[in-house]
PDB file of C-alpha atoms in Angstrom:
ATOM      1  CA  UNK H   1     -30.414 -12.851 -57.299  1.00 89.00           C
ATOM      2  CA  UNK H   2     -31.039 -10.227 -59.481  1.00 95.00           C
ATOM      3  CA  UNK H   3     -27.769  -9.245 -61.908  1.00 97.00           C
ATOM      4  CA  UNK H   4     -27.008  -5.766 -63.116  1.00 98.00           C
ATOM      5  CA  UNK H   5     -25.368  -5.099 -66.391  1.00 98.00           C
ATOM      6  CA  UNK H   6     -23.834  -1.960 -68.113  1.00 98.00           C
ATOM      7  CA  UNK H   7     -22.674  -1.073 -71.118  1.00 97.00           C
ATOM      8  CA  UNK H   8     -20.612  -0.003 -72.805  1.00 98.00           C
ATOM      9  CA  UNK H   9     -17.762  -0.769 -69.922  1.00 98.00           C
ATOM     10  CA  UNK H  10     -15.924   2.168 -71.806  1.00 98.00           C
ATOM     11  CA  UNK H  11     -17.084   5.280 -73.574  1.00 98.00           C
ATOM     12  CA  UNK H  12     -14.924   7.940 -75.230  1.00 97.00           C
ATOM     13  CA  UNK H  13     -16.352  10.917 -76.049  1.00 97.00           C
ATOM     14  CA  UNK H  14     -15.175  14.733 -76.514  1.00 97.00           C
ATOM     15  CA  UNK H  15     -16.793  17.601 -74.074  1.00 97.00           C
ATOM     16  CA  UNK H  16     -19.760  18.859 -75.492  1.00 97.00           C
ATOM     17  CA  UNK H  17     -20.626  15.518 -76.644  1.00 97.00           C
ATOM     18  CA  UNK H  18     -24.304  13.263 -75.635  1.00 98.00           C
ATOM     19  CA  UNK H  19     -23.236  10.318 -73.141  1.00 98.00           C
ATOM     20  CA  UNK H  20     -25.730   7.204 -73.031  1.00 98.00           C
ATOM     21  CA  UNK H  21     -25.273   5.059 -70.677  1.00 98.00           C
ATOM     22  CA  UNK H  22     -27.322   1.762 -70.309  1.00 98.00           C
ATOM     23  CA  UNK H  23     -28.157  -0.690 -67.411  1.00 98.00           C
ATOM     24  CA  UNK H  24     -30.132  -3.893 -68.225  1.00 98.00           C
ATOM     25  CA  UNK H  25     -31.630  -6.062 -64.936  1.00 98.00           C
ATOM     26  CA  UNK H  26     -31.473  -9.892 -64.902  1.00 98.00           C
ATOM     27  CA  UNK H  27     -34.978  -9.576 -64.353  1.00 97.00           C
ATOM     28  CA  UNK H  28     -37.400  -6.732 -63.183  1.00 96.00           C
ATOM     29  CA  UNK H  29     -36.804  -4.031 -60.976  1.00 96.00           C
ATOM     30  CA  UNK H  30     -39.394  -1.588 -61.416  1.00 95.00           C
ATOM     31  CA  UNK H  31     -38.589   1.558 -60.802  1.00 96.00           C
ATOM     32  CA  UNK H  32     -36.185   0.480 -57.821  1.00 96.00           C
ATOM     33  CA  UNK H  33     -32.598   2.002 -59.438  1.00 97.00           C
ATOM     34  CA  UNK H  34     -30.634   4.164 -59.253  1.00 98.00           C
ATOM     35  CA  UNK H  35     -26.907   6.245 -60.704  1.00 98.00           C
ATOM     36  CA  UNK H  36     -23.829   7.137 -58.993  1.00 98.00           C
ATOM     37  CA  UNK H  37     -20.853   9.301 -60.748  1.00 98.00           C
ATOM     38  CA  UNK H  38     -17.284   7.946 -58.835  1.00 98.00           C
ATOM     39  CA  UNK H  39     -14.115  10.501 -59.808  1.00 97.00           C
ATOM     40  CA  UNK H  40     -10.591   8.616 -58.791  1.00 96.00           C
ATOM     41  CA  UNK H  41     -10.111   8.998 -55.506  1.00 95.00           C
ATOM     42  CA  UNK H  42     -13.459  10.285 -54.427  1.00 97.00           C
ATOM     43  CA  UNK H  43     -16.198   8.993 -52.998  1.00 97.00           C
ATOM     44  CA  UNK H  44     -19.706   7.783 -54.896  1.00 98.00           C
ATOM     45  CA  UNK H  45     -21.907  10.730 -55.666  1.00 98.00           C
ATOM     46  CA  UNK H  46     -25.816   9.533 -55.948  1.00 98.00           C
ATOM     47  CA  UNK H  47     -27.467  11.116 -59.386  1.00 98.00           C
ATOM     48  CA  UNK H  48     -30.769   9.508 -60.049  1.00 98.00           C
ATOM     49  CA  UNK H  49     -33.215   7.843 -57.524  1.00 98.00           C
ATOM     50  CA  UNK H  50     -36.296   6.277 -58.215  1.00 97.00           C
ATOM     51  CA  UNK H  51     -34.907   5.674 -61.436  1.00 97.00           C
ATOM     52  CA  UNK H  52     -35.921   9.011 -63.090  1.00 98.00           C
ATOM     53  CA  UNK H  53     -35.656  11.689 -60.129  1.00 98.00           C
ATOM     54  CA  UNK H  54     -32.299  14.262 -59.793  1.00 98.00           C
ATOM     55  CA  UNK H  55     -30.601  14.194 -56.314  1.00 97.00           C
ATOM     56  CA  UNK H  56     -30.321  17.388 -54.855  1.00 94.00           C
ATOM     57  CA  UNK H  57     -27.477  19.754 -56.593  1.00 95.00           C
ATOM     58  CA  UNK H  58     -27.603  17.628 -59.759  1.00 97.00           C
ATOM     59  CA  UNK H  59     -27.583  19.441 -63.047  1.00 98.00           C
ATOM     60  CA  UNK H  60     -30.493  19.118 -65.183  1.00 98.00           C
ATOM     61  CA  UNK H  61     -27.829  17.748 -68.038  1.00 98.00           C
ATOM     62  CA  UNK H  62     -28.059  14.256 -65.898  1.00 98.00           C
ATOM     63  CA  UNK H  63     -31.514  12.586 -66.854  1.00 98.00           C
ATOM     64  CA  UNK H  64     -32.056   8.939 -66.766  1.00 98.00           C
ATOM     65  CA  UNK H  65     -35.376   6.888 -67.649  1.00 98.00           C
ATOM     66  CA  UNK H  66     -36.382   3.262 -67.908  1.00 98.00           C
ATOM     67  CA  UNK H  67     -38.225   0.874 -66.044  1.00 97.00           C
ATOM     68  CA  UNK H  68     -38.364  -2.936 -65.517  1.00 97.00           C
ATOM     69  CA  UNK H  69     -35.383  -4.282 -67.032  1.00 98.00           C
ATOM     70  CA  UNK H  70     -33.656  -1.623 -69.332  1.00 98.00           C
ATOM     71  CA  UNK H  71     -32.641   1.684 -67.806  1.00 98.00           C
ATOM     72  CA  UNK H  72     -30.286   4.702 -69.181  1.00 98.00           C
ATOM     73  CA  UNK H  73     -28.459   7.683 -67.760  1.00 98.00           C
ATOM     74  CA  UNK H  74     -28.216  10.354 -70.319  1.00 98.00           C
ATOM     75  CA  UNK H  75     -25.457  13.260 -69.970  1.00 98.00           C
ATOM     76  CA  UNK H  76     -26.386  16.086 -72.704  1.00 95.00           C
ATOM     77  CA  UNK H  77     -23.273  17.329 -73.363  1.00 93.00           C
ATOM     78  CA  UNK H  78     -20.199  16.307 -71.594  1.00 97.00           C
ATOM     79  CA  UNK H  79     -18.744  18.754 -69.577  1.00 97.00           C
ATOM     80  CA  UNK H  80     -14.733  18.346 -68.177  1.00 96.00           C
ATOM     81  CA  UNK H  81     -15.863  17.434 -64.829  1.00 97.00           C
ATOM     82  CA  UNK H  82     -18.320  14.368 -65.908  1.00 98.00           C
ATOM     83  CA  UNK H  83     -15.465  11.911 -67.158  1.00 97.00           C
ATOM     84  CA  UNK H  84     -15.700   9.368 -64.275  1.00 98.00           C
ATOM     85  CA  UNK H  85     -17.404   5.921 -63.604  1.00 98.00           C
ATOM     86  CA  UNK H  86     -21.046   5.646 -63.303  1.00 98.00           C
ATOM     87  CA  UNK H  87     -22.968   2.464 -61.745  1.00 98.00           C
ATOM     88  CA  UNK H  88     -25.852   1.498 -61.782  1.00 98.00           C
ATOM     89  CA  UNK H  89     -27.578   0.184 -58.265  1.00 98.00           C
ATOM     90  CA  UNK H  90     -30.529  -1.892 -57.554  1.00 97.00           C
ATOM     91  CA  UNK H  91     -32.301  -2.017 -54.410  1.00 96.00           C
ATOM     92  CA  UNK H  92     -34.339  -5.400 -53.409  1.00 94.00           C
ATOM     93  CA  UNK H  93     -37.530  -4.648 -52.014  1.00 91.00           C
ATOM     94  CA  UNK H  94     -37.178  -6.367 -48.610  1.00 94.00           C
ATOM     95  CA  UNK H  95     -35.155  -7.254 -47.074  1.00 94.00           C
ATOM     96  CA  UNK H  96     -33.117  -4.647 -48.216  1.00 95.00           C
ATOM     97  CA  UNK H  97     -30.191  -5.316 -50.068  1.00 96.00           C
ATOM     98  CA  UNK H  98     -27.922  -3.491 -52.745  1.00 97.00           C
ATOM     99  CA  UNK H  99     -26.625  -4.881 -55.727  1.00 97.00           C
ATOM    100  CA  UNK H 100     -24.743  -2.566 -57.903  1.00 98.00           C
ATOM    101  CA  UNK H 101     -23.655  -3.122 -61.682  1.00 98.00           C
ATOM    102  CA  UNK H 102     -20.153  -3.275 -62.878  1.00 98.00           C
ATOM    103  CA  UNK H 103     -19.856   0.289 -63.870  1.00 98.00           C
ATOM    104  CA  UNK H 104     -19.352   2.288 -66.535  1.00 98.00           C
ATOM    105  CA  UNK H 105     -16.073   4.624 -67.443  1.00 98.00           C
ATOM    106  CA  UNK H 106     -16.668   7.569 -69.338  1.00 98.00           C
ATOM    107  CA  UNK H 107     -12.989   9.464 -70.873  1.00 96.00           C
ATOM    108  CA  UNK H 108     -11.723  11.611 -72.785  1.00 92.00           C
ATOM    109  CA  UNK H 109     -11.520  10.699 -76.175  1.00 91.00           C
TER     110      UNK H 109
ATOM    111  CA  UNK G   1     -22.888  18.911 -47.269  1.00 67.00           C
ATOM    112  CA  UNK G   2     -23.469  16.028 -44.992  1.00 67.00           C
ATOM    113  CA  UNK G   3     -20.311  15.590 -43.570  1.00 89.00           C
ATOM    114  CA  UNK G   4     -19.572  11.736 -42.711  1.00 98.00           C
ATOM    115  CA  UNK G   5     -16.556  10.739 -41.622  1.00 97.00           C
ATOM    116  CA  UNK G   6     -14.518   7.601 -40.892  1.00 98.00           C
ATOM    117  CA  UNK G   7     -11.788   6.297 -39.511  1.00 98.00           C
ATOM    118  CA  UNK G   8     -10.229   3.217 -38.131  1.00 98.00           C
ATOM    119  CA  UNK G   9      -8.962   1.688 -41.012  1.00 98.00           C
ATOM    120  CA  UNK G  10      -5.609  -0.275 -41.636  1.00 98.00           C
ATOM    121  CA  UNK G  11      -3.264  -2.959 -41.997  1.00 98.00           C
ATOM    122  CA  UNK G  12      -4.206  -6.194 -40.039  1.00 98.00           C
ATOM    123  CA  UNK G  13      -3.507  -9.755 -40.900  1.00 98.00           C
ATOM    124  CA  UNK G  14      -6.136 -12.283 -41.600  1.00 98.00           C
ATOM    125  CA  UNK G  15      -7.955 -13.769 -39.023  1.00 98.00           C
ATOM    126  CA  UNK G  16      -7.560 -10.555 -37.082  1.00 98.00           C
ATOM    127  CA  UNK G  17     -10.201  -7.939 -36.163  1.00 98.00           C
ATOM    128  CA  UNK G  18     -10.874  -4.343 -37.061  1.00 98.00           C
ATOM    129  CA  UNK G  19     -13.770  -2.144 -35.582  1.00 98.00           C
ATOM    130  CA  UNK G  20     -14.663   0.895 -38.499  1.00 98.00           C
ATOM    131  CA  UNK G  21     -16.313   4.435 -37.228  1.00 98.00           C
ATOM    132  CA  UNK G  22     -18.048   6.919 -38.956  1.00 98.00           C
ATOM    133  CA  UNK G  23     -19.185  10.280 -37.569  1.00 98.00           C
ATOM    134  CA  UNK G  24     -22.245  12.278 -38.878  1.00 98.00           C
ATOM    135  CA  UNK G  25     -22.885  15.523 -38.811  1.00 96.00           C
ATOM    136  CA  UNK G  26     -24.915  17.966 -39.834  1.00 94.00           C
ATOM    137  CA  UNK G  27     -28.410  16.090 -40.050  1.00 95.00           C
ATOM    138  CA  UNK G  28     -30.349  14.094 -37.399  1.00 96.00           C
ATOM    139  CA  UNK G  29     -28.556  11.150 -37.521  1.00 97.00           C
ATOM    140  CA  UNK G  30     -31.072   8.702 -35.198  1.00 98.00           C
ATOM    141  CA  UNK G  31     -34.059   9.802 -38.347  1.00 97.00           C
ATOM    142  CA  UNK G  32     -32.080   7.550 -40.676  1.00 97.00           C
ATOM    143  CA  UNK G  33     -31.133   4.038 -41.969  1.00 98.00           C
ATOM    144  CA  UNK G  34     -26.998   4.230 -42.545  1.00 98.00           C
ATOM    145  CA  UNK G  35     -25.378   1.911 -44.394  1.00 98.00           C
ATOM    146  CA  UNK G  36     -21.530   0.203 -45.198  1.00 98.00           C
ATOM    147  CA  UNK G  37     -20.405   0.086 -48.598  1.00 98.00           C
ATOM    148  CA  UNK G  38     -16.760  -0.878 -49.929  1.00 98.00           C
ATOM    149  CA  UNK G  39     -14.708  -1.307 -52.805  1.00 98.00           C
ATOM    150  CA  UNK G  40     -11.575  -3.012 -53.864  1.00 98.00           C
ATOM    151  CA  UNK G  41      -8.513  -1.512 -54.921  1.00 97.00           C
ATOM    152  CA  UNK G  42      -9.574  -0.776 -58.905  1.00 96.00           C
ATOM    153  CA  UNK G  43     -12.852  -2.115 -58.807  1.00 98.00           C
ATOM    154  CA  UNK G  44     -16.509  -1.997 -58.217  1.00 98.00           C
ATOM    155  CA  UNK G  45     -18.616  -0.825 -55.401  1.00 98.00           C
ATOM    156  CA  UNK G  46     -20.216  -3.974 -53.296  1.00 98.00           C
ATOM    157  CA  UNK G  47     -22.606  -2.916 -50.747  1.00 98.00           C
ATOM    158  CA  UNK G  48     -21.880  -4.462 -47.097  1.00 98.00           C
ATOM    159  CA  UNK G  49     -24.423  -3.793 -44.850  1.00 98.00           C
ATOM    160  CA  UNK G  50     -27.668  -1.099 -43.297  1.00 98.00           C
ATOM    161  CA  UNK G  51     -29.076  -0.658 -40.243  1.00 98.00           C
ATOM    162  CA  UNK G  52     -32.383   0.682 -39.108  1.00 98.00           C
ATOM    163  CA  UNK G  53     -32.696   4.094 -37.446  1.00 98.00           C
ATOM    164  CA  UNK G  54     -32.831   2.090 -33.802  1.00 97.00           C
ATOM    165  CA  UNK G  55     -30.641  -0.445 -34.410  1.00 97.00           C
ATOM    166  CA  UNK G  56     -33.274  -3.132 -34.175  1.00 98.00           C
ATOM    167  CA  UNK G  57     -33.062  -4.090 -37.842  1.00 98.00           C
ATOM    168  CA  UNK G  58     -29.334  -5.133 -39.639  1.00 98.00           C
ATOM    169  CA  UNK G  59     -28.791  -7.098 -42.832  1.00 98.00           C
ATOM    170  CA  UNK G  60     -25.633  -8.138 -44.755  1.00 98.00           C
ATOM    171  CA  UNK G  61     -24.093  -9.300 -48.076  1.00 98.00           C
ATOM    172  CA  UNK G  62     -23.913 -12.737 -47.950  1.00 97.00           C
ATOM    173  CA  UNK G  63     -19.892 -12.751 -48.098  1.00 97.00           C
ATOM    174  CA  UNK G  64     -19.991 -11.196 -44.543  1.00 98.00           C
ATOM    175  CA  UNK G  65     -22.984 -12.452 -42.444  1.00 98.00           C
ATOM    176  CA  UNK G  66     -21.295 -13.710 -39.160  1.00 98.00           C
ATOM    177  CA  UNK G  67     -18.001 -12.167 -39.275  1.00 98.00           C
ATOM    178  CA  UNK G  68     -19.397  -8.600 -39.420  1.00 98.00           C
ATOM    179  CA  UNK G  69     -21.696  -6.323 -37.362  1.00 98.00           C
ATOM    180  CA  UNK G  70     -23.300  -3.198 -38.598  1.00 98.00           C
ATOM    181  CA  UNK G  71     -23.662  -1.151 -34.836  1.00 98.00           C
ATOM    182  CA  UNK G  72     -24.833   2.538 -34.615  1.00 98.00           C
ATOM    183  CA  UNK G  73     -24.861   4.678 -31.247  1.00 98.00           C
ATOM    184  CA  UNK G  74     -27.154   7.519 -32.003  1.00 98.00           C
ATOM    185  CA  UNK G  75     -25.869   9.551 -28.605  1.00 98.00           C
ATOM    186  CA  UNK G  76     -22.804   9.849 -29.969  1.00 98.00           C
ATOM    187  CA  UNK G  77     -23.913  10.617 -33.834  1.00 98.00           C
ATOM    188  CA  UNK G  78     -21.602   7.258 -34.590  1.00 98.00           C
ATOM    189  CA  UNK G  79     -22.176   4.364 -36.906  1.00 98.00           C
ATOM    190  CA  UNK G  80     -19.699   1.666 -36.464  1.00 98.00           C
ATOM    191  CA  UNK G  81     -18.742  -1.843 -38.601  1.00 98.00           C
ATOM    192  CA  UNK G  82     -17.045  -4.497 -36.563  1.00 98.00           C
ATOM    193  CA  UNK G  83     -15.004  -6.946 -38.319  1.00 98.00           C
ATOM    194  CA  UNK G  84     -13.765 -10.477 -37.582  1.00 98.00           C
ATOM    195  CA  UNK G  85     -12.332 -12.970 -38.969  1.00 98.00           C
ATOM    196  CA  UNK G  86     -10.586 -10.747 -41.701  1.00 98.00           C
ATOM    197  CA  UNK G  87     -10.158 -12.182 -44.668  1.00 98.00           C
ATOM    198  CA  UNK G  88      -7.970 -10.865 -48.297  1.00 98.00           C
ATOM    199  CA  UNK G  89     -10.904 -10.494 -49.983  1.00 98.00           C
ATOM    200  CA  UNK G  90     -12.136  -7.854 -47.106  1.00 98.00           C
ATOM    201  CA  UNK G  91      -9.006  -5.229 -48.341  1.00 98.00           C
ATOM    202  CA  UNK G  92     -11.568  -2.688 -49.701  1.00 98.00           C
ATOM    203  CA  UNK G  93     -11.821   1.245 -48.844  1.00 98.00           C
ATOM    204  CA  UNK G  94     -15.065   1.528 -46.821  1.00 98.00           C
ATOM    205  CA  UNK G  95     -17.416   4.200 -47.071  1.00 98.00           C
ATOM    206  CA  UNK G  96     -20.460   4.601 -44.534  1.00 98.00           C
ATOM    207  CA  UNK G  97     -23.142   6.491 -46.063  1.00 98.00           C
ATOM    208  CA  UNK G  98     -26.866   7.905 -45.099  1.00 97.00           C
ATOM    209  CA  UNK G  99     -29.415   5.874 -47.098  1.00 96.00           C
ATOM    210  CA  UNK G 100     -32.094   8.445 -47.636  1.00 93.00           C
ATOM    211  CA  UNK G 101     -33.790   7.333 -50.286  1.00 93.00           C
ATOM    212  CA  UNK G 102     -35.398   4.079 -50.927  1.00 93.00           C
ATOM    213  CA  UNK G 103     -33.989   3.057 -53.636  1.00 94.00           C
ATOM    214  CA  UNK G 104     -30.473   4.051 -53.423  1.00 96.00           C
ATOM    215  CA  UNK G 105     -27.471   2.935 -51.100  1.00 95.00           C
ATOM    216  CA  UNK G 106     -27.088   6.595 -49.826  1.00 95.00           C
ATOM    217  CA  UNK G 107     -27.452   9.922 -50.487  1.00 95.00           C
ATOM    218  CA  UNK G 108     -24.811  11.126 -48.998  1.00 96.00           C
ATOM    219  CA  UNK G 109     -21.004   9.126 -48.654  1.00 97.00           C
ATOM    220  CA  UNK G 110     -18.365   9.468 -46.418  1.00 97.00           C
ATOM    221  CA  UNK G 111     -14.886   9.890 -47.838  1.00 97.00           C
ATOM    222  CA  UNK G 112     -13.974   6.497 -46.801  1.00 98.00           C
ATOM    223  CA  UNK G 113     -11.052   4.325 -44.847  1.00 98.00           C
ATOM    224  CA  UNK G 114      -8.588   1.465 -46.606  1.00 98.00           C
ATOM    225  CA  UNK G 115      -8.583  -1.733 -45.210  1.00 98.00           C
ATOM    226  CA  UNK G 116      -5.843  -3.897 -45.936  1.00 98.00           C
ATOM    227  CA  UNK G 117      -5.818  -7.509 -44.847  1.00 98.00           C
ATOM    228  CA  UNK G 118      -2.518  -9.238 -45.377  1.00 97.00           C
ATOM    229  CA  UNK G 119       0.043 -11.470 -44.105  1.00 96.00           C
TER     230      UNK G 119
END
């Protein structure tokens, strides 16, 4: 069973600010992750698929990149709206199942 | 937007059954895989369950194979998560959602419906 980790499990940053987020995999997962933003209250919003590629609507300030074990979701500079949790998600090639990582929440310093 | 809705949540006691709906709208619902997703009160997202555009294919989290069933009626636009054998680890909100990409859970979520499972 493959076992997804982030870090940090808090970041505090100011708006305006670079947010890195990381995701490390037990093992390898090729390209199969991807990012979700969660507000309080609000459902999961999917960010990156494919491990690299935008959802629809997504601003180009959300990139992510990695492959294989290590992975990172990148915000280039925080705006008010982007303090929230993020996870991480991994999708088994077949059968299909989801495992997602513990999250990670981004505030307000 | 993709609007998904659900409903049929609540307050049961454990042992008891619930049955959850969600209703899609505004894309071809019978085109895709749909999934279940839920998350405790203050914590992380665990994904439940998916089922194939027909119905023919279903698969589960470990934690709920043979107490749950992942059921979709595409007439009626409806995906639907029947639950038995409740337990207090089950009290989640749960969120249907259109998988529509490979690699992730779903593209687009629900809104989701509390489950609480207590004596």
């Amino acid at each position: 069973e493959i076992v997804l980790t982030q870090s940090p499990a808090t970041l505090s940053l100011s708006p305006g600010e670079r947010a890195t987020l990381s995701c490390r995999a037990s093992q390898s997962v090729s390209s199969d992750l991807a990012w979700y933003q969660q507000k309080p209250g609000q459902a999961p919003r999917l960010l990156i698929y494919d491990a690299s590629n935008r959802a629809t609507g997504i601003p180009a300030r959300f990139s992510a990149s990695g492959s294989g074990t290590d992975f990172t979701l990148t915000i280039s500079g925080l705006e008010p709206e982007d303090f929230a949790v993020y996870y991480c998600q991994h999708r088994n090639d077949w059968p299909p199942i989801f495992t997602f990582g513990p999250g990670t929440k981004v505030d307000i310093k | 937007e993709v609007p998904l809705v659900e409903s049929g949540g609540g307050l049961v006691q454990p042992g008891e059954s619930l049955r959850l709906s969600c209703a899609a709208s505004g894309f071809t619902f019978s085109d895709y895989w749909m999934t279940w997703v839920r998350q405790p009160p203050g914590k992380g997202l665990e994904w439940v369950a998916i089922i194939k555009q027909d119905g023919s294919e279903k698969f589960y989290v470990d934690s709920v194979k043979g107490r749950f069933t992942i059921l979709r009626d595409n007439a009626r636009n409806s995906l639907y998560l029947q639950m038995n054998s409740l337990r207090a680890e089950d009290t989640a909100v749960y969120y249907c959602a259109r998988h529509g990409y490979r690699t992730s859970v779903g593209d687009y979520w629900g809104r989701g419906t509390l489950v609480t499972v207590s004596s």
